[in-house]
Short mmCIF file of C-alpha atoms in Angstrom, two decimals:
data_model
loop_
_atom_site.label_atom_id
_atom_site.label_comp_id
_atom_site.label_asym_id
_atom_site.label_seq_id
_atom_site.Cartn_x
_atom_site.Cartn_y
_atom_site.Cartn_z
CA MET Q 17 -266.88 59.27 -43.52
CA ASN Q 18 -270.57 60.14 -42.02
CA GLN Q 19 -271.67 63.34 -43.87
CA LEU Q 20 -272.91 65.05 -40.67
CA LEU Q 21 -269.21 64.52 -39.40
CA ILE Q 22 -268.30 66.09 -42.64
CA ASP Q 23 -270.22 68.99 -42.59
CA TYR Q 24 -269.09 69.55 -38.89
CA ILE Q 25 -265.76 69.68 -39.70
CA ARG Q 26 -266.15 71.95 -42.88
CA ASN Q 27 -268.21 74.36 -40.90
CA HIS Q 28 -266.02 74.51 -37.60
CA LYS Q 29 -262.57 74.54 -38.88
CA GLU Q 30 -261.67 77.50 -36.98
CA GLU Q 31 -263.15 76.40 -33.55
CA ILE Q 32 -261.57 73.48 -33.86
CA PHE Q 33 -257.86 74.57 -34.47
CA GLU Q 34 -258.55 77.41 -31.56
CA ASN Q 35 -259.47 73.86 -29.39
CA TRP Q 36 -256.81 72.09 -30.78
CA VAL Q 37 -254.06 75.25 -29.78
CA LYS Q 38 -255.74 75.18 -25.95
CA TYR Q 39 -255.05 71.19 -25.70
CA MET Q 40 -251.70 71.00 -27.29
CA GLU Q 41 -250.66 73.98 -24.31
CA LYS Q 42 -251.92 72.01 -21.88
CA ASN Q 43 -250.07 68.93 -23.13
CA GLY Q 44 -246.63 70.49 -22.82
CA MET Q 45 -246.35 71.40 -26.29
CA GLU Q 46 -245.85 75.49 -25.46
CA ARG Q 47 -241.91 74.32 -24.98
CA ILE Q 48 -241.77 74.64 -28.74
CA LYS Q 49 -242.66 77.88 -28.75
CA ASN Q 50 -239.76 78.64 -26.61
CA ILE Q 51 -237.10 78.31 -29.41
CA ILE Q 52 -239.25 79.85 -32.71
CA SER Q 53 -241.88 82.57 -32.58
CA GLU Q 54 -245.23 82.21 -31.86
CA LYS Q 55 -246.14 83.09 -35.34
CA VAL Q 56 -243.91 80.39 -36.93
CA TYR Q 57 -245.94 77.69 -34.37
CA ILE Q 58 -249.37 78.99 -35.22
CA SER Q 59 -248.33 78.80 -39.16
CA MET Q 60 -246.97 75.50 -38.78
CA SER Q 61 -250.05 74.33 -36.80
CA SER Q 62 -252.42 75.75 -38.56
CA ASP Q 63 -250.94 74.06 -41.94
CA PHE Q 64 -251.05 70.31 -39.80
CA VAL Q 65 -254.69 70.66 -38.53
CA ASN Q 66 -255.94 71.85 -41.89
CA LEU Q 67 -253.83 68.85 -43.72
CA ILE Q 68 -255.56 66.35 -41.20
CA LEU Q 69 -258.89 67.68 -41.77
CA SER Q 70 -258.55 68.17 -45.24
CA ASN Q 71 -258.29 64.39 -45.58
CA ALA Q 72 -261.37 63.86 -43.58
CA MET Q 73 -263.50 65.87 -45.39
CA GLN Q 74 -262.14 64.66 -48.97
CA PRO Q 75 -259.28 61.83 -49.24
CA SER Q 76 -257.12 62.54 -51.79
CA ASP Q 77 -253.79 60.81 -53.44
CA LYS Q 78 -251.99 63.78 -52.70
CA PHE Q 79 -252.34 64.00 -48.79
CA MET Q 80 -249.38 61.31 -48.16
CA LYS Q 81 -246.82 63.64 -50.25
CA GLU Q 82 -248.35 66.59 -48.54
CA MET Q 83 -247.66 65.12 -45.09
CA GLU Q 84 -244.33 63.71 -46.33
CA ASP Q 85 -243.39 67.29 -46.91
CA PHE Q 86 -244.90 68.68 -43.73
CA VAL Q 87 -242.92 65.93 -41.72
CA GLU Q 88 -239.70 67.28 -43.25
CA ARG Q 89 -240.21 70.55 -42.40
CA VAL Q 90 -240.96 69.48 -38.81
CA VAL Q 91 -237.80 67.36 -38.54
CA ARG Q 92 -235.78 70.26 -40.21
CA LEU Q 93 -237.08 72.92 -36.89
CA GLY Q 94 -235.82 70.16 -34.73
CA TRP Q 95 -239.52 69.62 -33.58
CA PRO Q 96 -240.13 66.33 -31.57
CA LEU Q 97 -242.44 63.21 -32.48
CA SER Q 98 -245.00 64.05 -30.03
CA TYR Q 99 -245.97 67.32 -31.45
CA LEU Q 100 -247.26 65.06 -34.62
CA THR Q 101 -248.51 62.22 -32.42
CA ASN Q 102 -250.14 64.16 -29.89
CA GLY Q 103 -251.40 66.56 -32.26
CA THR Q 104 -252.90 63.84 -34.37
CA GLN Q 105 -254.51 62.47 -31.27
CA THR Q 106 -255.94 65.86 -30.12
CA ILE Q 107 -257.32 66.32 -33.19
CA GLY Q 108 -259.59 63.73 -33.00
CA LYS Q 109 -260.28 64.33 -29.49
CA VAL Q 110 -261.02 68.07 -30.19
CA VAL Q 111 -263.48 66.96 -33.38
CA PHE Q 112 -265.07 63.78 -31.43
CA GLU Q 113 -265.63 66.37 -28.50
CA GLY Q 114 -266.97 69.15 -30.52
CA PHE Q 115 -269.07 67.34 -32.99
CA THR Q 116 -270.70 65.02 -30.01
CA GLY Q 117 -272.01 68.11 -27.93
CA PHE Q 118 -273.39 69.39 -31.62
CA GLU Q 119 -275.61 66.28 -31.62
CA ARG Q 120 -276.67 66.11 -28.01
CA ASN Q 121 -280.23 66.80 -29.77
CA VAL Q 122 -280.41 64.18 -31.73
CA ASN Q 123 -281.85 61.08 -31.07
CA GLN Q 124 -280.00 57.87 -30.45
CA GLN Q 125 -277.21 59.32 -29.46
CA GLU Q 126 -275.30 56.60 -28.14
CA THR Q 127 -275.79 54.72 -31.23
CA VAL Q 128 -274.44 57.94 -33.18
CA GLU Q 129 -271.16 58.03 -30.69
CA ARG Q 130 -270.36 54.34 -31.23
CA GLU Q 131 -270.16 54.56 -35.20
CA LEU Q 132 -268.00 57.71 -34.28
CA VAL Q 133 -265.40 55.78 -32.58
CA TYR Q 134 -264.98 53.42 -35.60
CA GLU Q 135 -265.21 56.58 -37.78
CA PHE Q 136 -262.22 58.14 -36.07
CA ASP Q 137 -260.47 55.03 -35.80
CA SER Q 138 -260.49 54.08 -39.74
CA TRP Q 139 -259.47 58.03 -40.06
CA LEU Q 140 -256.95 58.53 -37.97
CA THR Q 141 -254.88 55.34 -37.08
CA PRO Q 142 -253.68 55.16 -40.49
CA ILE Q 143 -252.38 58.96 -40.49
CA TYR Q 144 -250.95 58.38 -36.71
CA ASN Q 145 -248.61 55.47 -38.45
CA ASN Q 146 -247.92 56.93 -41.42
CA ILE Q 147 -246.56 60.11 -39.47
CA VAL Q 148 -244.53 57.94 -37.23
CA ASP Q 149 -242.89 56.01 -40.62
CA LEU Q 150 -242.50 59.61 -42.10
CA TYR Q 151 -240.97 60.83 -39.12
CA SER Q 152 -238.39 58.18 -38.49
CA THR Q 153 -237.42 58.10 -42.38
CA SER Q 154 -236.98 61.61 -42.45
CA TRP Q 155 -234.89 61.95 -39.15
CA GLU Q 156 -232.36 59.18 -40.49
CA ASN Q 157 -231.97 60.68 -43.64
CA THR Q 158 -231.17 63.77 -41.92
CA ILE Q 159 -228.71 62.19 -39.63
CA MET Q 160 -226.97 60.47 -42.79
CA LEU Q 161 -226.51 63.95 -44.41
CA GLN Q 162 -225.07 65.59 -41.46
CA LYS Q 163 -222.74 62.66 -40.68
CA VAL Q 164 -221.65 62.91 -44.23
CA ALA Q 165 -220.94 66.79 -44.10
CA LEU Q 166 -219.43 66.15 -40.82
CA GLN Q 167 -216.76 63.85 -42.14
CA GLU Q 168 -216.07 66.17 -45.07
CA LEU Q 169 -215.76 69.21 -41.91
CA SER Q 170 -213.74 66.46 -40.03
CA ALA Q 171 -210.56 66.22 -41.70
CA PRO Q 172 -209.83 68.88 -43.98
CA LEU Q 173 -206.73 69.60 -45.81
CA ILE Q 174 -206.04 73.30 -46.22
CA PRO Q 175 -203.15 74.80 -48.58
CA VAL Q 176 -201.21 77.29 -46.76
CA PHE Q 177 -198.29 78.09 -48.65
CA ASP Q 178 -197.12 76.71 -51.87
CA LYS Q 179 -195.68 73.10 -51.31
CA ILE Q 180 -197.11 73.07 -47.47
CA THR Q 181 -200.49 72.31 -46.65
CA VAL Q 182 -202.32 71.84 -42.96
CA MET Q 183 -204.63 69.43 -41.71
CA PRO Q 184 -206.02 70.63 -38.28
CA LEU Q 185 -207.87 67.94 -36.09
CA VAL Q 186 -210.60 68.85 -33.39
CA GLY Q 187 -212.20 66.41 -31.45
CA THR Q 188 -211.88 62.42 -30.80
CA ILE Q 189 -210.27 60.47 -33.22
CA ASP Q 190 -212.03 57.34 -33.77
CA THR Q 191 -211.29 54.36 -36.57
CA ASP Q 192 -213.61 55.65 -39.25
CA ARG Q 193 -212.43 59.27 -38.85
CA ALA Q 194 -209.09 58.25 -39.19
CA LYS Q 195 -209.82 56.22 -42.40
CA LYS Q 196 -211.41 59.78 -43.80
CA ILE Q 197 -207.65 61.34 -42.43
CA MET Q 198 -205.99 59.19 -44.52
CA GLU Q 199 -207.76 59.23 -47.64
CA ASN Q 200 -207.98 63.46 -47.27
CA LEU Q 201 -203.87 63.58 -46.25
CA LEU Q 202 -203.52 61.07 -49.49
CA GLN Q 203 -205.71 62.79 -52.21
CA GLY Q 204 -204.73 66.56 -50.77
CA VAL Q 205 -200.95 65.88 -51.18
CA VAL Q 206 -201.63 64.88 -54.80
CA LYS Q 207 -203.66 67.34 -55.64
CA HIS Q 208 -202.09 70.49 -53.74
CA ARG Q 209 -198.61 68.88 -54.97
CA SER Q 210 -197.20 69.07 -51.15
CA GLU Q 211 -193.87 68.59 -50.17
CA VAL Q 212 -194.70 69.09 -46.36
CA VAL Q 213 -198.01 68.18 -44.51
CA LEU Q 214 -198.78 69.41 -40.80
CA ILE Q 215 -200.93 67.77 -38.71
CA ASP Q 216 -202.28 69.92 -36.20
CA ILE Q 217 -203.83 68.17 -33.10
CA THR Q 218 -204.00 71.21 -31.10
CA GLY Q 219 -207.74 70.36 -30.68
CA VAL Q 220 -207.74 66.79 -30.09
CA PRO Q 221 -208.12 66.37 -26.39
CA VAL Q 222 -206.91 62.77 -26.08
CA VAL Q 223 -204.14 60.89 -27.67
CA ASP Q 224 -204.11 57.37 -26.86
CA THR Q 225 -202.09 54.31 -28.61
CA MET Q 226 -204.77 54.15 -30.72
CA VAL Q 227 -204.42 57.49 -32.13
CA ALA Q 228 -200.70 57.67 -31.72
CA HIS Q 229 -201.06 54.48 -34.32
CA HIS Q 230 -202.83 56.34 -36.64
CA MET Q 231 -200.97 59.27 -36.99
CA ILE Q 232 -197.80 56.85 -37.51
CA GLN Q 233 -199.54 55.53 -40.32
CA ALA Q 234 -200.87 58.80 -42.00
CA ALA Q 235 -197.02 59.96 -41.70
CA GLU Q 236 -195.74 56.51 -43.09
CA ALA Q 237 -198.60 56.56 -46.12
CA VAL Q 238 -197.82 60.35 -46.64
CA ARG Q 239 -193.76 59.63 -47.16
CA LEU Q 240 -194.94 56.89 -49.49
CA VAL Q 241 -196.40 59.24 -51.81
CA GLY Q 242 -193.10 61.51 -51.88
CA ALA Q 243 -194.25 64.25 -49.22
CA GLN Q 244 -192.96 64.85 -45.46
CA CYS Q 245 -195.43 65.00 -42.45
CA LEU Q 246 -195.13 66.87 -39.38
CA LEU Q 247 -197.07 66.42 -36.20
CA VAL Q 248 -197.94 69.72 -34.14
CA GLY Q 249 -199.66 70.84 -31.47
CA ILE Q 250 -198.20 68.54 -28.54
CA ARG Q 251 -199.42 69.99 -25.51
CA PRO Q 252 -197.13 69.18 -22.35
CA GLU Q 253 -199.90 66.79 -20.86
CA ILE Q 254 -199.87 65.14 -24.53
CA ALA Q 255 -196.22 64.61 -24.48
CA GLN Q 256 -196.47 62.80 -20.85
CA THR Q 257 -199.15 60.77 -22.06
CA ILE Q 258 -197.20 59.68 -25.07
CA VAL Q 259 -194.24 58.61 -23.03
CA ASN Q 260 -196.03 56.99 -20.11
CA LEU Q 261 -197.53 54.75 -22.87
CA GLY Q 262 -194.22 54.14 -24.41
CA ILE Q 263 -195.27 55.56 -28.01
CA ASN Q 264 -192.44 55.64 -30.47
CA LEU Q 265 -192.93 58.86 -32.66
CA ASN Q 266 -189.07 58.86 -33.64
CA GLN Q 267 -189.99 58.39 -37.36
CA ILE Q 268 -192.36 61.74 -37.07
CA VAL Q 269 -191.10 65.52 -36.83
CA THR Q 270 -193.13 67.14 -33.65
CA LYS Q 271 -193.60 70.38 -32.65
CA ASN Q 272 -195.45 72.18 -30.04
CA SER Q 273 -196.80 74.63 -32.45
CA LEU Q 274 -198.66 75.30 -35.87
CA LYS Q 275 -196.46 78.48 -35.62
CA LYS Q 276 -193.16 76.53 -35.29
CA GLY Q 277 -194.32 73.74 -37.54
CA ILE Q 278 -194.61 76.37 -40.25
CA GLU Q 279 -191.30 77.93 -39.88
CA ASP Q 280 -189.61 74.18 -39.75
CA ALA Q 281 -192.15 73.36 -43.06
CA LEU Q 282 -190.88 76.55 -44.41
CA ALA Q 283 -187.11 75.61 -44.03
CA MET Q 284 -188.03 71.87 -45.65
CA THR Q 285 -188.70 73.58 -49.11
CA ASN Q 286 -185.90 76.42 -48.63
CA ARG Q 287 -187.50 79.37 -47.56
CA LYS Q 288 -187.71 81.21 -44.63
CA ILE Q 289 -189.90 84.26 -42.71
CA VAL Q 290 -188.05 87.53 -42.68
CA GLU Q 291 -188.68 90.97 -41.77
CA SER Q 292 -189.06 93.46 -44.21
CA LYS Q 293 -187.22 97.04 -43.92
CA LEU Q 294 -190.68 98.72 -43.93
CA GLU Q 295 -191.80 96.86 -40.67
CA GLU Q 296 -188.42 97.47 -39.32
CA GLU Q 297 -188.77 101.35 -40.06
CA ARG Q 298 -192.43 101.26 -38.24
#
């Protein structure tokens, strides 16, 4: 890179950063500061600008690793890709304007500026392309990890009493989630040595033919491994939907609340809830 340009960057880093911040605010990036403190925004932005400027002054093999780490930080914060792409373009704009103004008294100014266009393209275009690739990869990895975590939480099996477990379900049940429910049910029944499993659908907004089919399959699978399945949380509107669709749940014990389901589960395991004398005295 042009030595005069390198010297300019080295001697005007603070000025470049200050002008960069002003340009970014004009481009609408100040909305990021609405979700984080200004201190964090300035710190991250300073790291970003210094990283790219350091690559201009002295390219190194560590640059890509450092940029990859920085992009991952940006993704974790939930900042948009435009922060990085606009930020990269803005660095070029600020440095170009500052340097050409700095060089106004130099002879053959037009020749210098034409050379600079090539210099800037060679410097910033590969960085821009790498940032897009890194952000896309990091975002995909983050989404994949979140999906795995949500799948783990989407069908939990909770032991509430000896031999009795509950699976509370919240949200829509699709085919992938139904498979996870089945896996967790069968593994959990064996792991906890359950005799009764309660599937609580209080938080399931819609029970259609597909959902009912999955529930019937789950109940049958639980029965085959030696346990009994109760379907609880049948709200009036859900009951009406099931009747209108002609869905047959005769093979499954159903209750309208988790409380009643647990009472039945205790009875199935030869237990019941009784009030103590101490409670009666109170």
